[in-house]
Coordinates of C-alpha atoms and ligand atoms in Angstrom, one line a residue:
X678 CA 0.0 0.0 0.0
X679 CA 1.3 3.1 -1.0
X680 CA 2.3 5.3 2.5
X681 CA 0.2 8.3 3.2
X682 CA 2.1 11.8 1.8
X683 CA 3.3 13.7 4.2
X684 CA 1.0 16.3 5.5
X685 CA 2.2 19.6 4.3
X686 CA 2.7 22.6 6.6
X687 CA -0.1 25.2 4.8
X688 CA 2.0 28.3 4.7
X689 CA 0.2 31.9 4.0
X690 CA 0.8 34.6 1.4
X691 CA 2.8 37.4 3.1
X692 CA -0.1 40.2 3.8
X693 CA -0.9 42.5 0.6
X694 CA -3.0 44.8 2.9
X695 CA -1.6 48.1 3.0
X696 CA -0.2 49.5 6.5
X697 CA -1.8 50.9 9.0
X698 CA 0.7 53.8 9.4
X699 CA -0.8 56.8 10.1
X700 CA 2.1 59.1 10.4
X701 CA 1.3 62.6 11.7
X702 CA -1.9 62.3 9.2
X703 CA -4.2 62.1 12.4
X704 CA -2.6 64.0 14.5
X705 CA -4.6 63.7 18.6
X706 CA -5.2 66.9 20.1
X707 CA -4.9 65.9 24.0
X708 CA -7.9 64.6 25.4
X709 CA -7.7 64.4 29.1
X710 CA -10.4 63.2 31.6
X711 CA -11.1 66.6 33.3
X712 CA -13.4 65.0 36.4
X713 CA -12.2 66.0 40.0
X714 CA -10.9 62.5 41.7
X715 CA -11.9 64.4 44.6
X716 CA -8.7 63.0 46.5
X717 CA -8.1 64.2 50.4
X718 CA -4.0 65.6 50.7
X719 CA -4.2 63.0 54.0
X720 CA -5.8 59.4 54.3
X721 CA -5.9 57.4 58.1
X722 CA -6.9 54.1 58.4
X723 CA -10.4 52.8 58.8
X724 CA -11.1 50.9 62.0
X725 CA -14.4 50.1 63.5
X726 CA -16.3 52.7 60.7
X727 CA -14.2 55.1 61.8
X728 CA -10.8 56.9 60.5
X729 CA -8.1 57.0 63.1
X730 CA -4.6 57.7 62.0
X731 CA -1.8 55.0 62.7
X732 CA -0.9 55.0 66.4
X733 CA 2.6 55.7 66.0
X734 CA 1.5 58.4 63.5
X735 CA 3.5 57.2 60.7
X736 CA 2.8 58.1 57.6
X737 CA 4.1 57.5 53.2
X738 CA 3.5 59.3 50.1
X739 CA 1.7 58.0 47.2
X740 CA 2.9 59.4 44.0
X741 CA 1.6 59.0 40.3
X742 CA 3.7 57.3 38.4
X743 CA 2.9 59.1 35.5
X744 CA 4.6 62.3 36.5
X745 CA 6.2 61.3 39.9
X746 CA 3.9 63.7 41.7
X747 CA 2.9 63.5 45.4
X748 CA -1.1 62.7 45.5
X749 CA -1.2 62.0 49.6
X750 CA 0.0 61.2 52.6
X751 CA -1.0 57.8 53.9
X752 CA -1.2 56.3 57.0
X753 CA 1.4 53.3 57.8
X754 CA 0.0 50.7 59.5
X755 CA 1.6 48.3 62.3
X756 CA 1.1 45.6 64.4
X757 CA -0.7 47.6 66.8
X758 CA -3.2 48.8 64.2
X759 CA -3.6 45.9 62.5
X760 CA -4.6 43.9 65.9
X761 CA -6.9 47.1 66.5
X762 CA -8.6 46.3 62.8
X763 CA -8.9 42.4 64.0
X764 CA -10.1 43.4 67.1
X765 CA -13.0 45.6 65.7
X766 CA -13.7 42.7 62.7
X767 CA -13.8 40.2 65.8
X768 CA -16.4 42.6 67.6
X769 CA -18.6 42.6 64.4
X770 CA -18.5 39.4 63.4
X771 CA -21.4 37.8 65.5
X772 CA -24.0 40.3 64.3
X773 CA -23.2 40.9 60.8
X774 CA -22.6 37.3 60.6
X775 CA -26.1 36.2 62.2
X776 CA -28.1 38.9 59.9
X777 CA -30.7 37.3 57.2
X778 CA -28.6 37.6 54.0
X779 CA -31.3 39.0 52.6
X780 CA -29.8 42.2 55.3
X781 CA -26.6 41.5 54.1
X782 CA -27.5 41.5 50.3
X783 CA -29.1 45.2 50.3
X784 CA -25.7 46.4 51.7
X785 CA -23.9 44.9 49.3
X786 CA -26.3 46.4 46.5
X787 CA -25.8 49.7 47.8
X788 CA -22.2 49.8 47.5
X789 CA -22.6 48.5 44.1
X790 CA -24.4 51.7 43.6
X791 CA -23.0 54.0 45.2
X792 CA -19.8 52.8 43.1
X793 CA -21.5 53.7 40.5
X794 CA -23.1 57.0 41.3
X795 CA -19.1 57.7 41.6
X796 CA -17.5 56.0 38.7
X797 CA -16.2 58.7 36.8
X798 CA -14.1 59.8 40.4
X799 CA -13.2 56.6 41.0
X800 CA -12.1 56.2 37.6
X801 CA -9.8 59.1 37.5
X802 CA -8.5 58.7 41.1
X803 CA -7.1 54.8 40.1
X804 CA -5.8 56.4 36.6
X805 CA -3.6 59.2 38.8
X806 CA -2.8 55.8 41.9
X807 CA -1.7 53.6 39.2
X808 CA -0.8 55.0 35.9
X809 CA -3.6 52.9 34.0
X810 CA -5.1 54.8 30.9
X811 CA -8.3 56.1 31.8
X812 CA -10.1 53.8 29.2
X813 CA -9.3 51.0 31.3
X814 CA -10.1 52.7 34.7
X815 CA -13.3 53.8 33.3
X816 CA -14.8 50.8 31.2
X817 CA -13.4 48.3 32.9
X818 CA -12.1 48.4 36.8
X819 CA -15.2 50.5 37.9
X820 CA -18.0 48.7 36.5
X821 CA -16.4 44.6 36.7
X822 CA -16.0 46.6 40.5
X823 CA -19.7 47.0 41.1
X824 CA -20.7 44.1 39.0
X825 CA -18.4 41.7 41.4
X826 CA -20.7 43.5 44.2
X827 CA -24.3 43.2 42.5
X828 CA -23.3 39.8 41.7
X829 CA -22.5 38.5 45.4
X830 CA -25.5 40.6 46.7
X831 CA -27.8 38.2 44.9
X832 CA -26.1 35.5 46.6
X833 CA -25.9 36.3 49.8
X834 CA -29.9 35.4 50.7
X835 CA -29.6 32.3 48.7
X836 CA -26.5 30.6 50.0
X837 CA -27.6 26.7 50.4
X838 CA -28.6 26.8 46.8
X839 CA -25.1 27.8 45.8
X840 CA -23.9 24.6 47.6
X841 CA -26.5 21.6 47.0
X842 CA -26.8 19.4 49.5
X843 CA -25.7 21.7 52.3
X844 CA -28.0 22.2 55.2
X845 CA -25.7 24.5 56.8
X846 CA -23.4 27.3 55.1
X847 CA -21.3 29.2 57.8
X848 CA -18.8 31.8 57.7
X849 CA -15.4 31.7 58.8
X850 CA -14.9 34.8 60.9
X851 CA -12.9 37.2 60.1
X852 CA -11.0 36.9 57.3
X853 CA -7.2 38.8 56.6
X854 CA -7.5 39.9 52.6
X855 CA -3.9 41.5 51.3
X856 CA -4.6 42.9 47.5
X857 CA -1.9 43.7 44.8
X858 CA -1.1 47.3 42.9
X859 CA -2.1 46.0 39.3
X860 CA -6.1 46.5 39.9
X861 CA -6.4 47.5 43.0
X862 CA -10.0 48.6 42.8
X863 CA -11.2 45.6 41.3
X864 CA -9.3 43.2 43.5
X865 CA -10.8 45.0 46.7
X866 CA -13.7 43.8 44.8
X867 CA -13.0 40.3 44.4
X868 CA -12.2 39.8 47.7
X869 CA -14.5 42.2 50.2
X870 CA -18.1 41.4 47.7
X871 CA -18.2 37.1 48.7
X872 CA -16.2 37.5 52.3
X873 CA -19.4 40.2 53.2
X874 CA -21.8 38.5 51.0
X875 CA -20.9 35.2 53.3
X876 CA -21.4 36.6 56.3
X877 CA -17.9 36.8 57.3
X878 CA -15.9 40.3 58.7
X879 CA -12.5 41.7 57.0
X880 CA -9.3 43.4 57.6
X881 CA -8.1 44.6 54.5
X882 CA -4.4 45.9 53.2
X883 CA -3.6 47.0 49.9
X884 CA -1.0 47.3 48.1
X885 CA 1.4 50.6 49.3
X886 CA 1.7 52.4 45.7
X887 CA -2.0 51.9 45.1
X888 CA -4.1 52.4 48.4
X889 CA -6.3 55.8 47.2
X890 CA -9.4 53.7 45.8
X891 CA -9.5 51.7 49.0
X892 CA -9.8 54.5 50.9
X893 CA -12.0 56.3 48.6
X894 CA -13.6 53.1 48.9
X895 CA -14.1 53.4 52.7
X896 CA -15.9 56.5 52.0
X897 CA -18.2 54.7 50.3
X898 CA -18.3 51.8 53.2
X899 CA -19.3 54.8 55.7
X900 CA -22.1 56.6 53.1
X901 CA -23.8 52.7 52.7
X902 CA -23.8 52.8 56.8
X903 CA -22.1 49.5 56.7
X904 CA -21.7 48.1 60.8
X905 CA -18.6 49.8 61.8
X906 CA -16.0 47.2 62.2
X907 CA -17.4 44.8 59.2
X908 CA -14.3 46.0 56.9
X909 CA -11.1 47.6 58.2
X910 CA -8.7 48.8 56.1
X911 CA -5.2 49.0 57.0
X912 CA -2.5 50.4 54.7
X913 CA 1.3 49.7 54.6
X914 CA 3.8 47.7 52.9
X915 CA 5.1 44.2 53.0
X916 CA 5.4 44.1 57.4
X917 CA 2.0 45.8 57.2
X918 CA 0.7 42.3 54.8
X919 CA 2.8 40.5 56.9
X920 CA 1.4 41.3 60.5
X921 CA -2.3 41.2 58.6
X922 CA -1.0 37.3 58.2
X923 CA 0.3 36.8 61.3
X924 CA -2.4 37.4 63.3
X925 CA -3.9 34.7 65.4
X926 CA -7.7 35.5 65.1
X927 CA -7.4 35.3 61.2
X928 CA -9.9 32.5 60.4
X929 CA -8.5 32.4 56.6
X930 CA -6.4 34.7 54.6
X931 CA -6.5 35.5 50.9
X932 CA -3.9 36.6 49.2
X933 CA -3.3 38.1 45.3
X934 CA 0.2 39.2 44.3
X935 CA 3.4 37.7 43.4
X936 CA 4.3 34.0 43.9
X937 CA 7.5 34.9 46.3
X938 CA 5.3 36.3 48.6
X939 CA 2.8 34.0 48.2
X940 CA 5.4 31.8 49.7
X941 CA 6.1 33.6 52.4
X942 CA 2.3 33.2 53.5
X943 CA 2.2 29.2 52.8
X944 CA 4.9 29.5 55.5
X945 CA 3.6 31.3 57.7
X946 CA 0.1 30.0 57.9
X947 CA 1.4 26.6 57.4
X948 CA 0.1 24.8 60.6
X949 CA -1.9 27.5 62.6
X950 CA -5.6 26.4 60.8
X951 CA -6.0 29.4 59.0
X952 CA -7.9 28.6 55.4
X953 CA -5.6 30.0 52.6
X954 CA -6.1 31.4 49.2
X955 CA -3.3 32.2 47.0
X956 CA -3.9 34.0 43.3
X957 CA -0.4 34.3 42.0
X958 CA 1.8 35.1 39.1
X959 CA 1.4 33.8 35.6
X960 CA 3.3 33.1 31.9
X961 CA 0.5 32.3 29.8
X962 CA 0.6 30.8 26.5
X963 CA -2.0 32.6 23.8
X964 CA -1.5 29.8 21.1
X965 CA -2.0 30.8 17.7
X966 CA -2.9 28.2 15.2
X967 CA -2.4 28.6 11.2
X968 CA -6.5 28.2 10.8
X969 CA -7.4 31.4 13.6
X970 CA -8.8 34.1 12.3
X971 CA -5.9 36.4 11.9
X972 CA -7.7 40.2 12.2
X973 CA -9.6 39.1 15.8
X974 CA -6.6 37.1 16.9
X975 CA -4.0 40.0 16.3
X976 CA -5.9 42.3 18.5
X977 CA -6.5 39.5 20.8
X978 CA -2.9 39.2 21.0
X979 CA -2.1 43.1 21.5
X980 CA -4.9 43.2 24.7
X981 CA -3.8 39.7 26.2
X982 CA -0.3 41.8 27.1
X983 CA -0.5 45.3 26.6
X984 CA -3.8 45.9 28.5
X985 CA -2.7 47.5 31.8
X986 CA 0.6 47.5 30.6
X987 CA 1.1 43.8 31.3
X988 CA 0.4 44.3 34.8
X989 CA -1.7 41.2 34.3
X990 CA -1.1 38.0 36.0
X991 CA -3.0 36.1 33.4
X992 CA -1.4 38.4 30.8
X993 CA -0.9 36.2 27.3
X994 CA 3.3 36.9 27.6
X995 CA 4.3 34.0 25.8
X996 CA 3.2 33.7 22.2
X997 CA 3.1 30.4 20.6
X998 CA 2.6 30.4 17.1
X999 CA 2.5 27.9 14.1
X1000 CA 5.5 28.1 12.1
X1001 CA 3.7 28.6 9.1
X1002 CA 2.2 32.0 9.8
X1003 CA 5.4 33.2 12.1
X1004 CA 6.5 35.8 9.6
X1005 CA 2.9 36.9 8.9
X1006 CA 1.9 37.4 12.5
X1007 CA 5.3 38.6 13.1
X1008 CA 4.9 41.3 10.8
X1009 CA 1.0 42.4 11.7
X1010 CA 2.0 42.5 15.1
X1011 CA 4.5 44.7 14.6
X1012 CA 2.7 47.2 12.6
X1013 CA 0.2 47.3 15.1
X1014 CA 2.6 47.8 18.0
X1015 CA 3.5 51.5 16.3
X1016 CA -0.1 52.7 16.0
X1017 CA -0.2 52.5 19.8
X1018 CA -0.4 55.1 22.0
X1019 CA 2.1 55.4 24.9
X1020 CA 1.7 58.5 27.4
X1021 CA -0.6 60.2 29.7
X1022 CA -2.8 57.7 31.3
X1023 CA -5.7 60.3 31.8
X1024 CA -5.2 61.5 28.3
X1025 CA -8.2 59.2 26.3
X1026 CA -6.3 58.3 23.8
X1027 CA -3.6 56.6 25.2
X1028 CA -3.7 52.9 24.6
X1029 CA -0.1 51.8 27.2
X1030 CA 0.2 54.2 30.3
X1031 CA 2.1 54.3 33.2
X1032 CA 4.3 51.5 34.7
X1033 CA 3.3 51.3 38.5
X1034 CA 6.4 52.3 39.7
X1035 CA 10.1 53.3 40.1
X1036 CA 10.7 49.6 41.3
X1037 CA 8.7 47.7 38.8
X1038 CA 10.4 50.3 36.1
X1039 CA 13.8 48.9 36.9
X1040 CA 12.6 44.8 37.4
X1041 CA 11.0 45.2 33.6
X1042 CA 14.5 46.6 32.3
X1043 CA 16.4 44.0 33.7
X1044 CA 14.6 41.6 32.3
X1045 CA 14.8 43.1 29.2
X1046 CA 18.4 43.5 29.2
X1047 CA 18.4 39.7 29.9
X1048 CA 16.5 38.9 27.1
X1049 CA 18.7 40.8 24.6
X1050 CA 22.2 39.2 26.4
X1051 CA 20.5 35.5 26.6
X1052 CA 20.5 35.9 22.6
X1053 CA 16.5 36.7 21.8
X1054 CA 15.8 39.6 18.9
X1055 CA 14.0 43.0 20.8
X1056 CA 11.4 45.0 19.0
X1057 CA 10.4 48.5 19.7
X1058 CA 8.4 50.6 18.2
X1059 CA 9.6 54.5 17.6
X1060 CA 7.6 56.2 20.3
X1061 CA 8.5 59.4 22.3
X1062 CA 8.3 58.9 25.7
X1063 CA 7.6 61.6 28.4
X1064 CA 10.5 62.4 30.2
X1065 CA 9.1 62.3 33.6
X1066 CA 7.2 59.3 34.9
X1067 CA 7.6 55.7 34.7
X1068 CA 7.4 54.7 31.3
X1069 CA 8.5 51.3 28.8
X1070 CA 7.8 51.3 25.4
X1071 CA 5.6 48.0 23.9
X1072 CA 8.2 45.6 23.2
X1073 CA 8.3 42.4 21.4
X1074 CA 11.0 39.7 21.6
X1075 CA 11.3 37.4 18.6
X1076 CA 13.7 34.3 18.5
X1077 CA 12.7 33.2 21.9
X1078 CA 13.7 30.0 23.5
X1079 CA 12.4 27.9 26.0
X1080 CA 15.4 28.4 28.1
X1081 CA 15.1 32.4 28.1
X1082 CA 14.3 34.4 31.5
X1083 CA 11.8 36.4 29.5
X1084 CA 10.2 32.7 28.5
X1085 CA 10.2 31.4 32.2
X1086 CA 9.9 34.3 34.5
X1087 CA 6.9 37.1 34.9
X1088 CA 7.7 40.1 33.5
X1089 CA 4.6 41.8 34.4
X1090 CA 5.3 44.5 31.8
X1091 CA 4.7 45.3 28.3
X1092 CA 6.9 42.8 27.0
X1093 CA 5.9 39.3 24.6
X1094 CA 8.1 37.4 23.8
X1095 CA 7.3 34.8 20.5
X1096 CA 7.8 31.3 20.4
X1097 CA 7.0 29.0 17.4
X1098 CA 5.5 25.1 17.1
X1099 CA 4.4 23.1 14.4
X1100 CA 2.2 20.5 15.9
X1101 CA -0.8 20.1 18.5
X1102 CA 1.4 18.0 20.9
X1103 CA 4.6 20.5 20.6
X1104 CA 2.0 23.5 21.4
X1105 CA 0.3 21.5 24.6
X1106 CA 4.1 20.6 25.9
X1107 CA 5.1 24.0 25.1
X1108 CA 2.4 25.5 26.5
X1109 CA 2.6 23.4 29.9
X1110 CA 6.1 23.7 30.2
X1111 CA 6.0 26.8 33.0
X1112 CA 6.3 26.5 36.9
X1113 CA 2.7 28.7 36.7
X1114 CA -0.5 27.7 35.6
X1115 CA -2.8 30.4 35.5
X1116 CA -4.4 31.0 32.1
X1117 CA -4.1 30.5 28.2
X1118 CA -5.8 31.3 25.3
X1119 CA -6.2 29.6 22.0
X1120 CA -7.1 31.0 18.3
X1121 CA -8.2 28.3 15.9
X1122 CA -11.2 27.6 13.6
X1123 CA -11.2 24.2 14.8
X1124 CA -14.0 23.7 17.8
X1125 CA -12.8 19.6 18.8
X1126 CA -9.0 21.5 18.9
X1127 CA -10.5 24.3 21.6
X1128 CA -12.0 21.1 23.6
X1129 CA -8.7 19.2 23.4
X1130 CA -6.6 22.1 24.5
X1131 CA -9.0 23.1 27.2
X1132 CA -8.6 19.7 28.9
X1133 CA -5.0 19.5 28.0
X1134 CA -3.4 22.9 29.5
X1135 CA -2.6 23.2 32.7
X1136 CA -4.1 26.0 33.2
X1137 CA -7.6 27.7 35.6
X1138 CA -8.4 29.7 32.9
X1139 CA -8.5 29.1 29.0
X1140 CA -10.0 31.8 26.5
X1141 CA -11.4 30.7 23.2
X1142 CA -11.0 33.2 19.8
X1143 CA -10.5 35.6 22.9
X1144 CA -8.5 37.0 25.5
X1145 CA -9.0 38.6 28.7
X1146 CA -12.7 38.4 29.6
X1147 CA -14.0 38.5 33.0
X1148 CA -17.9 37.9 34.4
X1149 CA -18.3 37.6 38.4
X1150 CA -20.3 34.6 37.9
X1151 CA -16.8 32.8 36.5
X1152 CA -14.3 31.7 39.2
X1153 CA -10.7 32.9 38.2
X1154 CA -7.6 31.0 40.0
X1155 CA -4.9 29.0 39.4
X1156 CA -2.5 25.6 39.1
X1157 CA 0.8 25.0 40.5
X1158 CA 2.8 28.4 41.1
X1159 CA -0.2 30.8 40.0
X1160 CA -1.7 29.4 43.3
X1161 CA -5.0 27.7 44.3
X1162 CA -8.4 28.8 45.1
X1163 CA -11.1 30.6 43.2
X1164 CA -12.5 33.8 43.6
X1165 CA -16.0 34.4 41.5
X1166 CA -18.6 31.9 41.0
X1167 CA -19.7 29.8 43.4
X1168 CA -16.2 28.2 43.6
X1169 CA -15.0 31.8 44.9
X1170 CA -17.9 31.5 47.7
X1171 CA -17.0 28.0 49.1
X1172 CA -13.7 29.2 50.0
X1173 CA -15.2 31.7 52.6
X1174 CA -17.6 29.4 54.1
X1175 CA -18.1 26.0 56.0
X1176 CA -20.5 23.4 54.8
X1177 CA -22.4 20.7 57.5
Ligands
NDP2279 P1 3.9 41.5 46.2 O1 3.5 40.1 46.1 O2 5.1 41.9 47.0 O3 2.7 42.4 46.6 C1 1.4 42.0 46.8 C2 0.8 42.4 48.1 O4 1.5 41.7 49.2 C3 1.0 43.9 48.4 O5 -0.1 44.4 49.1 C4 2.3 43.8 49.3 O6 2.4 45.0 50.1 C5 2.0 42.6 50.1 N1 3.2 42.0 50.8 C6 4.5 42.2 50.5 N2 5.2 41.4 51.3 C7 4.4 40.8 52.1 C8 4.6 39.8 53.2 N3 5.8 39.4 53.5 N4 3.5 39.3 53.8 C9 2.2 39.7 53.4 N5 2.0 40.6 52.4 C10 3.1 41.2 51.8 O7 4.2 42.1 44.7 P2 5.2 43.3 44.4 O8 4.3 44.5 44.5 O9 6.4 43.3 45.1 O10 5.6 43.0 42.9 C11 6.7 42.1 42.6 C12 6.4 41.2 41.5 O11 5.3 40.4 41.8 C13 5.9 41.9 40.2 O12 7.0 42.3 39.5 C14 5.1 40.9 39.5 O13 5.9 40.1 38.8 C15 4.5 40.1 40.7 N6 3.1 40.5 41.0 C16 2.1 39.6 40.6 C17 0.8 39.9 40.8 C18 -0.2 39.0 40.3 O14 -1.4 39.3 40.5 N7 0.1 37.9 39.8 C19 0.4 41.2 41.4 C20 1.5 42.0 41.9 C21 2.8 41.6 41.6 P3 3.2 46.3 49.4 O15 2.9 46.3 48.0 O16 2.6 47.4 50.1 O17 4.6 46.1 49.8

């Protein structure tokens, strides 16, 4: 019998479509976003519904990192205020825990609103705190905000439906929740909407470059009337996160941020009881097959790691593409990189803002640099950047190899870096081939290939022909180093209750 040809690798026609360079021929008059963030020159801490300022009176400065500007003073949290914030959560606990969650559910819809009534302010005031562009503040981290707290409001009154076969759902007590700088907003979110909607009380620290929207966000816990003591917010750096962790009464602790210091919290919980959640770094693999529809999946692509700047832990940083359209993509992808717009995050137009800080500046540069000296080819786009601020221009690495630190380790800035594969198999392996396990996306015509990857990547989250979308009803976590745990859904509720 004669043996089967070999199947041919379908290559495509280099693209004939002219370029989308613009030039100076649309030239954008700024457009900044003009509303009043309505930021105080001093925050305190809010313990037991009420703002007291540290008790040693210690105090840091948040800048923006878009023009290294002072926006306030904040207060610095330490072990004695932190035990004050437990001790107020620990005081609230039996009555906000024993109220009808029907009770519970109305508060939780009112924050929803009032987030709401404020989202242009709150929009602008994370834009100035982090150095996201205001797009992004405005049509994404407010509203998935107050949709995370509409959706546990309906939840919170129906509780032993979200767990069949539960008689009994119980909170935990009071619960230690330490949020990152990337969306710190939205993150508050996540974690305060199912800890309330459960029943249980919080003591919250966020992240020290971005603690303005939690605070602002406190305003919004007084105006709803919320019991004093049901969320305390304590800000600070690392020993701040670290004394919310080591505090005995913590009945569970959740934690989003990087995977060293999600390490640091295995350890020190490890043994004491406390429930633990960790949502930690990522190095996703967006896999991009020959058959994919090339316009969507190039834009899928350029949001999967330039959105926030790459200040995504299931950013898409590792490109796997089929040899066969490498040059093509190659090529699109880089034409696309220059049309984008790097510079004032307020400014409407701007599609990459600022990076979140002096520190994060320098980790993304090193990285960099590594990537070049390990042997990888850098592509940057000309852009003028402003002179003051944090700033990196969209970068692409082609020529990537397994091996490379840009391939292994989180960059968490603008920065892809572009692997090829030929088969199925030698994507999968590829794909799975990271310490982390956090998402993945895939961009094919072929629906039984999107079922065999989804079962086949090691990964919580895998996006189909898309990249990047998020509904509070869908539980977002992670495998291996990216953690475990779930936050949304009802996965993200059983980790803040008891079942009997
Ligand atoms: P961290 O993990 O240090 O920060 C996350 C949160 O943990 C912050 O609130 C931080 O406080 C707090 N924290 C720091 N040390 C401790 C501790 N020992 N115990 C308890 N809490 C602590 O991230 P970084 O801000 O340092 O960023 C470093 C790298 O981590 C980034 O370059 C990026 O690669 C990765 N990262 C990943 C994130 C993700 O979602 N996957 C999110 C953020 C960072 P504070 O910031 O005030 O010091």
């Amino acid at each position: 019998m004669p043996s089967a040809p070999a199947r041919s690798v379908r290559r495509r026609r280099t693209p004939t479509a002219p370029e989308l360079i613009f030039g100076n021929l649309w030239e954008f008059d700024p457009s900044p976003e003009t509303a009043d963030p309505k930021l105080k020159a001093q925050y305190d801490l809010l313990i037991d519904g009420r703002f007291v300022p540290a008790r040693r009176g210690a105090r840091f400065t948040s800048i923006n990192p878009a023009n290294e500007k002072a926006l306030a003073e904040v207060a610095l949290a330490d072990e004695s205020d932190v035990a004050d914030a437990y001790a107020a959560a620990a005081r609230a606990f039996p009555r906000w825990s024993r109220l009808p969650g029907s009770e519970r559910g109305k508060y939780l819809f009112r924050l929803a609103r009032l987030l709401q009534d404020r989202a242009r302010e709150f929009a602008v005031a994370e834009t100035l705190d982090g150095g996201k562009p205001i797009r992004e503040s405005r049509d994404f981290d407010v509203p998935m905000a107050a949709a995370h707290f509409f959706y546990h409001a309906g939840w919170a009154d129906k509780l032993t439906y979200a767990f069949p076969g539960a008689r009994h759902v119980q909170p935990l007590g009071v619960v230690g929740q330490i949020i990152p700088w990337n969306f710190p907003l939205l993150m508050l979110a996540w974690k305060l909407a199912p800890a309330l909607a459960t029943g249980n009380t919080v003591v919250l620290k966020p992240a020290e470059t971005t603690s303005l929207t939690a605070l602002k966000f406190a305003e919004i816990l007084q105006e709803a009337e919320l019991p004093p003591g049901v969320v305390n917010i304590v800000t600070g750096a690392g020993a701040t996160g670290a004394a919310v962790v080591a505090h005995p009464q913590a009945a569970k602790i959740a934690f989003t941020g990087s995977t060293e210091v999600g390490r640091h919290i295995m350890r020190a919980t490890a043994g004491t009881g406390k429930r633990l959640t960790l949502e930690l770094g990522g190095k996703a693999a967006n896999i991009l097959f020959d058959d994919a529809p090339l316009d969507q999946a190039i834009e899928g692509v350029i949001n999967g790691i330039f959105f926030n700047q790459g200040h995504v832990c299931c950013a898409g940083s590792r490109l796997l593409v089929q040899e066969g359209i490498a040059d093509e993509v190659v090529a699109r992808l880089t034409l696309r990189l220059r049309s984008l717009r790097v510079g004032d995050p307020l400014d409407k137009n701007t599609d990459v803002g600022a990076i979140n800080s002096g520190e994060q500046l320098a980790r993304i540069k090193r990285l960099v640099a590594a990537g070049v000296r390990e042997g990888a080819t850098l592509y940057q786009p000309p852009c003028a950047l402003p002179r003051k601020g944090f700033y990196f221009p969209p970068t692409l690495f082609t020529g990537v190899q397994q091996s490379h630190r840009i391939a292994r380790e989180e960059v968490f800035g603008p920065v892809l870096s572009i692997l090829t594969f030929r088969t199925v198999d030698e994507a999968i392996e590829k794909a799975n081939n990271t310490a982390y396990g956090l998402s993945a996306g895939v961009w094919t015509d072929k629906g039984s290939r999107i079922l065999k990857l989804s079962t086949e990547l090691k990964a919580g989250v895998v996006w189909a022909n898309t990249y990047n979308k998020f509904d509070p009803a869908s539980p977002f976590g992670g495998y291996k180093e990216s953690g475990f745990g779930r936050e949304g859904g009802r996965h993200g509720l059983a980790d803040y209750v008891t079942l009997s």
